[in-house]
CSV table of C-alpha atoms (C1' of nucleotides) in Angstrom, one decimal:
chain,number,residue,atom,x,y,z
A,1,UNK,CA,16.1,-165.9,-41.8
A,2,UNK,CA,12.4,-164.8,-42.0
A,3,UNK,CA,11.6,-163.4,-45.5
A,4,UNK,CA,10.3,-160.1,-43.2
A,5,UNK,CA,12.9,-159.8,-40.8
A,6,UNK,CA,15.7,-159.6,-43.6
A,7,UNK,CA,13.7,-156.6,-44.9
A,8,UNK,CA,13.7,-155.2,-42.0
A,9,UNK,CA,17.4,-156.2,-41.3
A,10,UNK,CA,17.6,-154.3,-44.5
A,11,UNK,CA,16.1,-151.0,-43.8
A,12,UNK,CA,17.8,-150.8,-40.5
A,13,UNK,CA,20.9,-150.4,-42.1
A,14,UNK,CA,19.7,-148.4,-45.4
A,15,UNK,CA,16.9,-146.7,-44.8
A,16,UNK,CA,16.8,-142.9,-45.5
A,17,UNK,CA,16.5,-140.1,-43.2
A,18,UNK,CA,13.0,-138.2,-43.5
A,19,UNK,CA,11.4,-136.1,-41.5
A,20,UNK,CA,8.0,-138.1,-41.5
A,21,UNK,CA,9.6,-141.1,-39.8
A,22,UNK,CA,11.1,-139.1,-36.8
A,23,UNK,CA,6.6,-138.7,-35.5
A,24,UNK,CA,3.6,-141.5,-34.8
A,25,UNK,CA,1.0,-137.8,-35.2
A,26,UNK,CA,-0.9,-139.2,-37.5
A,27,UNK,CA,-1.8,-135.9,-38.5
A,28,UNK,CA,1.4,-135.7,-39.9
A,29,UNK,CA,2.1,-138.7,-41.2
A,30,UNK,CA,-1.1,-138.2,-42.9
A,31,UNK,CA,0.0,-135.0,-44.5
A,32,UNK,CA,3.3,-137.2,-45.7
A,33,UNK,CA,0.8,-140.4,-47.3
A,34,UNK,CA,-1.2,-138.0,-49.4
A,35,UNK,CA,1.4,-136.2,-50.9
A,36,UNK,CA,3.1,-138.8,-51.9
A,37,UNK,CA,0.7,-140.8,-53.4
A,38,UNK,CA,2.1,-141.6,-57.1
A,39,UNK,CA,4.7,-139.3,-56.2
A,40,UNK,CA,8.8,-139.5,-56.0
A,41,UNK,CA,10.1,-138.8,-52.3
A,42,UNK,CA,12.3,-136.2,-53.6
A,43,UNK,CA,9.0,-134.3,-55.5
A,44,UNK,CA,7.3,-134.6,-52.4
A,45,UNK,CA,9.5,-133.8,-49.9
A,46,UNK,CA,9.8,-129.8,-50.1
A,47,UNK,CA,5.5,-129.9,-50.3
A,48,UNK,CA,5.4,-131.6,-47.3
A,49,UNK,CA,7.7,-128.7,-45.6
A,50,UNK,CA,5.9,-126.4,-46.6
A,51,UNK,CA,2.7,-127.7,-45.4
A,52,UNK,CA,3.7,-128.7,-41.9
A,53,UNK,CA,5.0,-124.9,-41.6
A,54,UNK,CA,1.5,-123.9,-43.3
A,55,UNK,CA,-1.1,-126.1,-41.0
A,56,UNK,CA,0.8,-127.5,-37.9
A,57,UNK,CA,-2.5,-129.2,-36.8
A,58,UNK,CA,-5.5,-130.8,-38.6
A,59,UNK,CA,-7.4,-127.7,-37.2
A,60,UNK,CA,-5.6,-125.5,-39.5
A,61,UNK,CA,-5.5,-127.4,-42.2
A,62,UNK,CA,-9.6,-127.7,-41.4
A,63,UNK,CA,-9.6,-123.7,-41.4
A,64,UNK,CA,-7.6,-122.6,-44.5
A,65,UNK,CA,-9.6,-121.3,-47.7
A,66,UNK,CA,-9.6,-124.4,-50.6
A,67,UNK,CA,-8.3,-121.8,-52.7
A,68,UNK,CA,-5.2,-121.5,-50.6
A,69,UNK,CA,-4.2,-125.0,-49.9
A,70,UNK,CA,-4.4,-125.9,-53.5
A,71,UNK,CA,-1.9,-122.5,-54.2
A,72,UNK,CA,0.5,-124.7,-52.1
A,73,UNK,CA,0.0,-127.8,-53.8
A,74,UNK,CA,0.8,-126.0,-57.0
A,75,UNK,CA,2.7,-128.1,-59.5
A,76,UNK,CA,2.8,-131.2,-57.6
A,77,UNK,CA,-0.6,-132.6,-59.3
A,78,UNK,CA,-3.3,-134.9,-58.6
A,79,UNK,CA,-5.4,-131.7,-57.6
A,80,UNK,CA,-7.9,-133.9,-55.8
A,81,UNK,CA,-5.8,-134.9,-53.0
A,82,UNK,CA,-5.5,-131.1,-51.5
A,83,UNK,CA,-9.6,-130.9,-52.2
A,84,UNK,CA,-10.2,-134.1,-50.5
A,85,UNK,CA,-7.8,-133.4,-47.7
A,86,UNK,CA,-9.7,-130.0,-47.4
A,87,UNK,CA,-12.8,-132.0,-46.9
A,88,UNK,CA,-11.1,-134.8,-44.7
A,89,UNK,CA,-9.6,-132.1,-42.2
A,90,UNK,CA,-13.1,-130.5,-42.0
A,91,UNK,CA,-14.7,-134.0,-41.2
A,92,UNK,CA,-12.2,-134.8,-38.2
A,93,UNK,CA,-12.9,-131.5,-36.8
A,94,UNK,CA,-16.7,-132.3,-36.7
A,95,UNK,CA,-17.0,-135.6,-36.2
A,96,UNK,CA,-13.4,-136.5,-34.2
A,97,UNK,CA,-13.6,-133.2,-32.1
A,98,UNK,CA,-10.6,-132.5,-34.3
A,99,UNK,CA,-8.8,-135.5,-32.7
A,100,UNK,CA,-7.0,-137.2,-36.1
A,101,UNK,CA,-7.9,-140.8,-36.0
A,102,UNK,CA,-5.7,-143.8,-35.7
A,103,UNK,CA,-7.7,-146.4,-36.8
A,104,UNK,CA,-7.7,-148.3,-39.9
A,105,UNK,CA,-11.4,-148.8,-40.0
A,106,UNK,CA,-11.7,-145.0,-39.2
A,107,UNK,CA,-9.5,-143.6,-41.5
A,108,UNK,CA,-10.6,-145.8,-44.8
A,109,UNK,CA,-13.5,-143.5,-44.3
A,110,UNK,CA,-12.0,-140.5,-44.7
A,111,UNK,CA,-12.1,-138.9,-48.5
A,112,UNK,CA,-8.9,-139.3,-50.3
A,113,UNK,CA,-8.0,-142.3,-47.6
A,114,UNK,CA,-8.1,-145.5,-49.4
A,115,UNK,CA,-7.2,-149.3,-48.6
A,116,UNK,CA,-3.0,-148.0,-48.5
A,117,UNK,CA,-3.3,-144.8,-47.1
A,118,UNK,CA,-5.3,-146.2,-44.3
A,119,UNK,CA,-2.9,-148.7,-43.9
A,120,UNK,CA,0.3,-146.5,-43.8
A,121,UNK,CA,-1.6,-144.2,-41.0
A,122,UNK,CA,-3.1,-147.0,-39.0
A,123,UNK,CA,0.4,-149.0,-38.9
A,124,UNK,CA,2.9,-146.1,-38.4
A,125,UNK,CA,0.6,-144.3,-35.9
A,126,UNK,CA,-0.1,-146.8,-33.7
A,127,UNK,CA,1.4,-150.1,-35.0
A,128,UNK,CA,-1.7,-151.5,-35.8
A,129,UNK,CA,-1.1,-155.1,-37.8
A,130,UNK,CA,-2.4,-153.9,-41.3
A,131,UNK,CA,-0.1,-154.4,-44.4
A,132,UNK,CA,0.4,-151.6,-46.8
A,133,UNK,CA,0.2,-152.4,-50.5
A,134,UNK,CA,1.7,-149.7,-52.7
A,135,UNK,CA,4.0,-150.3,-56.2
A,136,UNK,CA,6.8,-151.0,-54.0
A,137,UNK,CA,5.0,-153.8,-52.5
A,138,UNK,CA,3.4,-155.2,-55.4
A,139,UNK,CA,7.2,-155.4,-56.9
A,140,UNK,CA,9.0,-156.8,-54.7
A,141,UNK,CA,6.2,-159.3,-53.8
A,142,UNK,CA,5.8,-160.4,-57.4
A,143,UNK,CA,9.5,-160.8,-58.3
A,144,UNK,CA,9.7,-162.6,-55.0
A,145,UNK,CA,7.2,-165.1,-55.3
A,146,UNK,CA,7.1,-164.9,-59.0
A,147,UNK,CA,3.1,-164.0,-59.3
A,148,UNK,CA,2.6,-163.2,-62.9
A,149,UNK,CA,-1.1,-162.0,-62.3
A,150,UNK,CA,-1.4,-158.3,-63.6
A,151,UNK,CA,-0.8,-156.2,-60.3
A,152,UNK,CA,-4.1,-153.7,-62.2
A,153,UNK,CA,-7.0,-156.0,-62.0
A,154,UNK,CA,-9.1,-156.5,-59.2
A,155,UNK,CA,-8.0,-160.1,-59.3
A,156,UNK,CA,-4.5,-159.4,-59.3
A,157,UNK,CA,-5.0,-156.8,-56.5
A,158,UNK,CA,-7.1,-159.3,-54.2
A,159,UNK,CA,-4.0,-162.1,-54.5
A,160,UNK,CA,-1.4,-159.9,-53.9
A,161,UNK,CA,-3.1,-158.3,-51.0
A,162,UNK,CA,-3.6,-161.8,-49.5
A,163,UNK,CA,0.2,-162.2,-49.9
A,164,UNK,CA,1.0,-159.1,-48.6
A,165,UNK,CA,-1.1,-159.7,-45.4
A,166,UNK,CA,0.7,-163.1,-44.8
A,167,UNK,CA,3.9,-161.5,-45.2
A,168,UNK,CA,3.3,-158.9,-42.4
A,169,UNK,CA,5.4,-159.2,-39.2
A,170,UNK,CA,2.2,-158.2,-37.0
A,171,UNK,CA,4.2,-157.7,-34.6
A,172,UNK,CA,6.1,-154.5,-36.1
A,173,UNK,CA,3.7,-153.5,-38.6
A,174,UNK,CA,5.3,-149.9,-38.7
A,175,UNK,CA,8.6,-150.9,-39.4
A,176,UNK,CA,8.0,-153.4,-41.6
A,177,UNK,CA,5.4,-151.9,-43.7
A,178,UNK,CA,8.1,-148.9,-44.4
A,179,UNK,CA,10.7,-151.2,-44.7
A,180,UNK,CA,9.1,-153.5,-47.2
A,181,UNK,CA,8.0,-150.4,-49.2
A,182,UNK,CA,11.8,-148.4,-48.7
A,183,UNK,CA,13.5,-151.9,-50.1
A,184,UNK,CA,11.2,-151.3,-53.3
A,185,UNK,CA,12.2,-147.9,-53.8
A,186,UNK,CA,16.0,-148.3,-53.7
A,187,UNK,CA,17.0,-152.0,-53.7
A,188,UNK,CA,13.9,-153.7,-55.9
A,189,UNK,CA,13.7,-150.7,-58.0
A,190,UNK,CA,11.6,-151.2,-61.5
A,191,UNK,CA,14.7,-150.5,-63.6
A,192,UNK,CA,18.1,-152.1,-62.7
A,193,UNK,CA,17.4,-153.3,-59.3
A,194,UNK,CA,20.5,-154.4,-57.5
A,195,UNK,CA,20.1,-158.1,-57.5
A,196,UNK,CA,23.9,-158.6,-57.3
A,197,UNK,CA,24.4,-157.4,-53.4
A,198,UNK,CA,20.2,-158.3,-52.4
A,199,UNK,CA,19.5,-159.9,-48.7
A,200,UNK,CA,16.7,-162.2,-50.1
A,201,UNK,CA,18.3,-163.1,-53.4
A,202,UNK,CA,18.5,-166.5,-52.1
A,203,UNK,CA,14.8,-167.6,-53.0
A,204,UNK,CA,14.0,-164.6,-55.1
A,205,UNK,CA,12.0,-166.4,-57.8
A,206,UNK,CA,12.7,-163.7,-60.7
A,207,UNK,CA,16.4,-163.8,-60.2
A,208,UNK,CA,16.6,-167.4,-60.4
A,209,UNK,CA,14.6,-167.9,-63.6
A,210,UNK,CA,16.1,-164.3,-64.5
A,211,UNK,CA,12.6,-162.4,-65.3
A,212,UNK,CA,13.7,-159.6,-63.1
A,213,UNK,CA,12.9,-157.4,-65.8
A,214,UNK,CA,9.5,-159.2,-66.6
A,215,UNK,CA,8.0,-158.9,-62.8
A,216,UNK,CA,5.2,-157.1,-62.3
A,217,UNK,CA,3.2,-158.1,-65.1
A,218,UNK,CA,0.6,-154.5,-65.8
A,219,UNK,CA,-2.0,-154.2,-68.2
A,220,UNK,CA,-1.0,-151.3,-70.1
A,221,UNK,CA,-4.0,-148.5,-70.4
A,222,UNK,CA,-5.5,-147.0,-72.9
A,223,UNK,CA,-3.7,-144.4,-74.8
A,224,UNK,CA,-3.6,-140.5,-74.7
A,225,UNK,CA,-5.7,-138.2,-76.1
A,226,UNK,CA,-5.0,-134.9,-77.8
A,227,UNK,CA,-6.1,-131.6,-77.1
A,228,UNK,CA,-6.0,-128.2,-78.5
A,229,UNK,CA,-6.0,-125.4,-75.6
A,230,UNK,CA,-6.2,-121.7,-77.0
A,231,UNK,CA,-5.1,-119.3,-74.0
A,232,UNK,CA,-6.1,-115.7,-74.3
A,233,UNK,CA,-3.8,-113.0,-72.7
A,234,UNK,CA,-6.5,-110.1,-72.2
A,235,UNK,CA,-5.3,-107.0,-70.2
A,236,UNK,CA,-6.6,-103.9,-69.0
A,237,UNK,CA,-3.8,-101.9,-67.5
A,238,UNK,CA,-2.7,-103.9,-64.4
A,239,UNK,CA,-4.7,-106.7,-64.4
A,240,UNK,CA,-5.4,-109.5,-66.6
A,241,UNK,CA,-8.8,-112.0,-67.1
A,242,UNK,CA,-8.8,-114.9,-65.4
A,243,UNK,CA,-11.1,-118.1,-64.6
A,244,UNK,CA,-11.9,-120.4,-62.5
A,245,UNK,CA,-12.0,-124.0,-64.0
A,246,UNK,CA,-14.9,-125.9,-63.3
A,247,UNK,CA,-15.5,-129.7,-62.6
A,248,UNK,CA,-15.4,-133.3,-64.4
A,249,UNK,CA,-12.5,-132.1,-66.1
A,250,UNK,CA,-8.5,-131.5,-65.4
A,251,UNK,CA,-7.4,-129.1,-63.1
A,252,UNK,CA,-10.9,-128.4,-60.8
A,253,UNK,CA,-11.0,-125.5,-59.4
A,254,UNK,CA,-7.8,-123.6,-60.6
A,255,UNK,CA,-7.2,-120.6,-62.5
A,256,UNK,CA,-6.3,-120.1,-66.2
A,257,UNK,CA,-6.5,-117.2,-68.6
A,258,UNK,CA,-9.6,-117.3,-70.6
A,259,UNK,CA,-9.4,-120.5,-73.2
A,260,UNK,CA,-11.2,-121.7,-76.0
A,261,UNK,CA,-10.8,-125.2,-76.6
A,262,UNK,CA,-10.9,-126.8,-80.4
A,263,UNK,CA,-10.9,-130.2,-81.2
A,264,UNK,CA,-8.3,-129.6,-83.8
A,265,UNK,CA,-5.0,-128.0,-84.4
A,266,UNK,CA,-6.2,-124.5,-86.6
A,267,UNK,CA,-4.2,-121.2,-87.1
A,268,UNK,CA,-5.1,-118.0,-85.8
A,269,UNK,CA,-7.3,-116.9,-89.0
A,270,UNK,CA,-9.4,-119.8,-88.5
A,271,UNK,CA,-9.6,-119.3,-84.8
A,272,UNK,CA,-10.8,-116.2,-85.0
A,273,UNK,CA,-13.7,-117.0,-87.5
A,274,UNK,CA,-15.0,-119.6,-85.3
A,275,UNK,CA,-18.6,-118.7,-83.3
A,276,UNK,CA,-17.0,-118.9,-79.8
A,277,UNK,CA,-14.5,-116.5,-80.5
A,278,UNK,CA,-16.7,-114.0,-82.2
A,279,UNK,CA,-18.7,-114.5,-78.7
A,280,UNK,CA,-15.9,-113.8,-76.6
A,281,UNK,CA,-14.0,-111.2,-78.4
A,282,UNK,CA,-15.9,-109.6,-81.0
A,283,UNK,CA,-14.1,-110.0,-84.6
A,284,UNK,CA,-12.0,-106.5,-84.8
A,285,UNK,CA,-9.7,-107.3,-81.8
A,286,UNK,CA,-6.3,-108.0,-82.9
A,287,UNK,CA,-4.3,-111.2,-82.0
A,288,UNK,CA,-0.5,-111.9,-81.8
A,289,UNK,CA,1.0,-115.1,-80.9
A,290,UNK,CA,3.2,-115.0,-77.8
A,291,UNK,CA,4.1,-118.6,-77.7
A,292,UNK,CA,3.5,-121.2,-80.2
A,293,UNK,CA,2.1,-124.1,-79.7
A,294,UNK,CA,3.6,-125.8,-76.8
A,295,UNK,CA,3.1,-129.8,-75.8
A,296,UNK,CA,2.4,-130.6,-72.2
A,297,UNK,CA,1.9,-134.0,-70.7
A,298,UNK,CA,0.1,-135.4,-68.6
A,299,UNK,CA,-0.5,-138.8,-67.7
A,300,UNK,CA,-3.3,-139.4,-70.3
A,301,UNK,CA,-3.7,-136.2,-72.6
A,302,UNK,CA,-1.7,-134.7,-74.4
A,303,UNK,CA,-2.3,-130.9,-74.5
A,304,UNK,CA,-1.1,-128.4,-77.2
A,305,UNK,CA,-1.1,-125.0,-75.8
A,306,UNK,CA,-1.4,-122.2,-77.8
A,307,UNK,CA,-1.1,-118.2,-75.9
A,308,UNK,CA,-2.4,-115.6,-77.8
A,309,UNK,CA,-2.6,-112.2,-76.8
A,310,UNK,CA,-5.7,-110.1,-77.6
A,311,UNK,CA,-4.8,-106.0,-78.6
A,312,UNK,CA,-7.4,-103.5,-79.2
A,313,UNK,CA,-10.2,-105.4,-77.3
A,314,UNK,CA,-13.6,-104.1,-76.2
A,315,UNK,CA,-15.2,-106.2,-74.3
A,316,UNK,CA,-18.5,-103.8,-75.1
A,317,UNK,CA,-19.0,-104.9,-78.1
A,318,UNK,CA,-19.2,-108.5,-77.1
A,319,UNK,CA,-21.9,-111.2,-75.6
A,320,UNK,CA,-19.6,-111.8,-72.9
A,321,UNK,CA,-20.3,-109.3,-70.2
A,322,UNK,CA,-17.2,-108.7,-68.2
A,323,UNK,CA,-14.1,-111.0,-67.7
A,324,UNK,CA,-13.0,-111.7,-64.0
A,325,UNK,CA,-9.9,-109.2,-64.0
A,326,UNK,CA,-7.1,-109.5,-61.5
A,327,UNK,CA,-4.5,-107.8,-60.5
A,328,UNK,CA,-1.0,-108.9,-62.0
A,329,UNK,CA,0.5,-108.7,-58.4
A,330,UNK,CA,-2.0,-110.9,-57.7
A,331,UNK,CA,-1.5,-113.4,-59.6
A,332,UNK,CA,0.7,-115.5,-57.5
A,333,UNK,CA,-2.0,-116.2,-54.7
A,334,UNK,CA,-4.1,-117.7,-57.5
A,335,UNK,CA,-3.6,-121.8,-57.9
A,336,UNK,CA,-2.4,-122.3,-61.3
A,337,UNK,CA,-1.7,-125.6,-63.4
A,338,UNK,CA,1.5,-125.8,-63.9
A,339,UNK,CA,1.2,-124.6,-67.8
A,340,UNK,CA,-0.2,-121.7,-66.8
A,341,UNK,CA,2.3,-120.9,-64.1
A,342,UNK,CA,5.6,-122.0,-66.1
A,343,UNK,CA,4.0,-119.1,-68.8
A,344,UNK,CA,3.6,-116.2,-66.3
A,345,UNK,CA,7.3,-117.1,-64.9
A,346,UNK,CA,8.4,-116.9,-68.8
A,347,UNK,CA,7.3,-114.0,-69.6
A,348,UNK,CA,8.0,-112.1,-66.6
A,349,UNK,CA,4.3,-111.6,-65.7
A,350,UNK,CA,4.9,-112.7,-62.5
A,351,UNK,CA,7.2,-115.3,-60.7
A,352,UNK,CA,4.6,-117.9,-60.5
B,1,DA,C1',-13.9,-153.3,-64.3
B,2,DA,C1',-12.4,-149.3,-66.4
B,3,DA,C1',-11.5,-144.6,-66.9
B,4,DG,C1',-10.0,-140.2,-65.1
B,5,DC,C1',-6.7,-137.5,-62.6
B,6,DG,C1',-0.4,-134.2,-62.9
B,7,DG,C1',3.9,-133.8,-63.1
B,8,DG,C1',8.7,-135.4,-63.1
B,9,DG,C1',12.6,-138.6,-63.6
B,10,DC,C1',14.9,-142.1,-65.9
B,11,DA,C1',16.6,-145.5,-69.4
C,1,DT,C1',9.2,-142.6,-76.1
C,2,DG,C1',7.3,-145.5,-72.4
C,3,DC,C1',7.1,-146.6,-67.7
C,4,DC,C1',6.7,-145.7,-62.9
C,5,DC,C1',6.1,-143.1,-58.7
C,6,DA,C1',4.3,-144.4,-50.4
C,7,DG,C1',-3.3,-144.4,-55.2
C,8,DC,C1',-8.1,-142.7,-55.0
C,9,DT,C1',-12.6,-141.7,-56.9
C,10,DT,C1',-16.0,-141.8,-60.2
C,11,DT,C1',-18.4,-144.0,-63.9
DNA sequence: AAAGCGGGGCA
DNA sequence: TGCCCAGCTTT
């Protein structure tokens, strides 16, 4: 049999039940690509719940504040999918009469719609012959075949796509672009795939010269970086300062408590002789340490988060004017990164 | 072409 | 720990 219709032989009989697969809205199916760009179905899943309940049409979506669409996408990460879906939603309302498009050539043109996400849309919407080329793809296709050109250089993306193209039943481009990328996820998984009960073992090149574990070759990146983050609880009565993070940095546009940032590790005496502080607090406010220095990771930094609570603090008798204060029960309609958020919970500020 | 952008799960 | 996940945008 046809190399595409054992796939999809495959996925009839394994496929999983989810609740984007049950439309062709390409509003929704939309909703589903985005959110799970670089991210595990079962991460996914209860954000895309939630946002169907939220915005039931690309008009709602189009309407909602930025600042409340990235509250729901709170702790799921990649930030600028919610902003660019904000924008996207926006741009079918003016320019599609709100009308979501099916259309591959239409929808690579959207913000946060790229060559796969375009794909996905265009082929599960309306069938339309265009093959999707995600991590699944790229492993199954190079264990398959056996290509050892890295899947992360433009070369390696232009052969694989070429491949992946040929490979496509045109005929069923929706099923067989979800089956193709379903058999990745649990029968050609990167770790411990099972080769022992596989459909298309027979002429599966890794198996045969066993490199299984070698296929897809990746250049690995560069590595991460470490950062010092100092967070400053400052409260007056029921509220607490905040701020808004700015751009060309992590976490655009959500809130944190007010931070200094160091470019070493240093301990509270030397933090509070530093200019910045003196700036922002004066230098005869008293500090004590709520939570020591706590590591969180992210894909390329490393961050070292200190919290440090400031007593006896007039904010008079400092440069900085005012801080934004808000109100602790407030707190939870404010986006947060999840560092900020896991802190609040902890120390029953507020529940997220 | 390379870097930047989250957070979680798994061996 | 390192790697990967239904990738895209900016530099």
């Amino acid at each position: 049999m046809l190399f595409s219709q054992e796939i999809i032989q495959w996925y009839h009989q394994n496929k999983r039940d989810l609740p984007w697969r049950n439309t062709t809205d390409p509003y929704i199916i939309w909703l589903s690509e985005i959110i799970l760009q670089q991210t595990r179905v079962e991460q996914g899943l209860p954000y895309f719940n939630r946002f169907v309940a939220a915005y039931p049409t690309v008009r709602d979506f189009a309407e909602a504040a930025e600042g409340e669409i990235l509250r729901l996408w709170q702790g799921l990460g990649y930030y600028s999918r919610a902003r660019n879906m904000h924008k996207a939603a926006q741009t079918i309302m003016q320019q599609y009469d709100g009308i979501f498009p099916k259309e591959y050539n239409s929808l690579i043109k959207l913000p946060g719609i790229g060559e796969y996400t375009a794909a996905a849309i265009a082929s599960f919407s309306s069938n339309e012959p265009k093959a999707v080329l995600d991590g699944n793809v790229f492993r199954v296709l190079a264990r398959y075949f056996g290509i050892s050109e890295a899947i992360n250089t433009g070369k390696g993306k232009k052969l694989f796509s070429k491949i992946a193209e040929e490979m496509l039943d045109k005929a069923n481009a929706s099923v067989y672009n979800q089956a193709i990328m379903e058999f990745g996820a649990l029968q050609c998984k990167p770790q411990s795939p099972n080769c022992a009960v596989c459909p298309i073992s027979i002429g599966c090149y890794a198996l045969r010269e066993n490199k299984v574990n070698f296929l897809p070759v990746k250049i690995k990146g560069k590595a991460s970086r470490d950062r010092y983050f100092y967070y400053f609880i400052v409260r007056d009565q029921d509220k607490i300062a905040m701020q808004k993070r700015g751009s060309k940095d992590i976490w655009e546009n959500m809130y944190e408590f007010p931070l200094i940032e160091y470019p070493i590790a240093i301990d509270l005496v030397q933090l509070k002789e530093t200019s910045i502080f003196r700036q922002l607090f004066g230098s005869d406010c008293e500090l004590e340490v709520i939570s020591t220095p706590k590591k969180h990771v992210l894909s390329h930094q490393n961050i070292y988060a200190s919290f440090i609570e400031i007593k006896n603090f007039n904010h008079l008798k400092t440069k900085k004017k005012v801080w934004n204060y808000v109100f602790i029960k407030d707190l939870d309609t404010l986006a947060k990164p999840k560092l900020i958020f896991t802190f609040l919970r902890d120390h029953i500020i507020c529940n997220n």
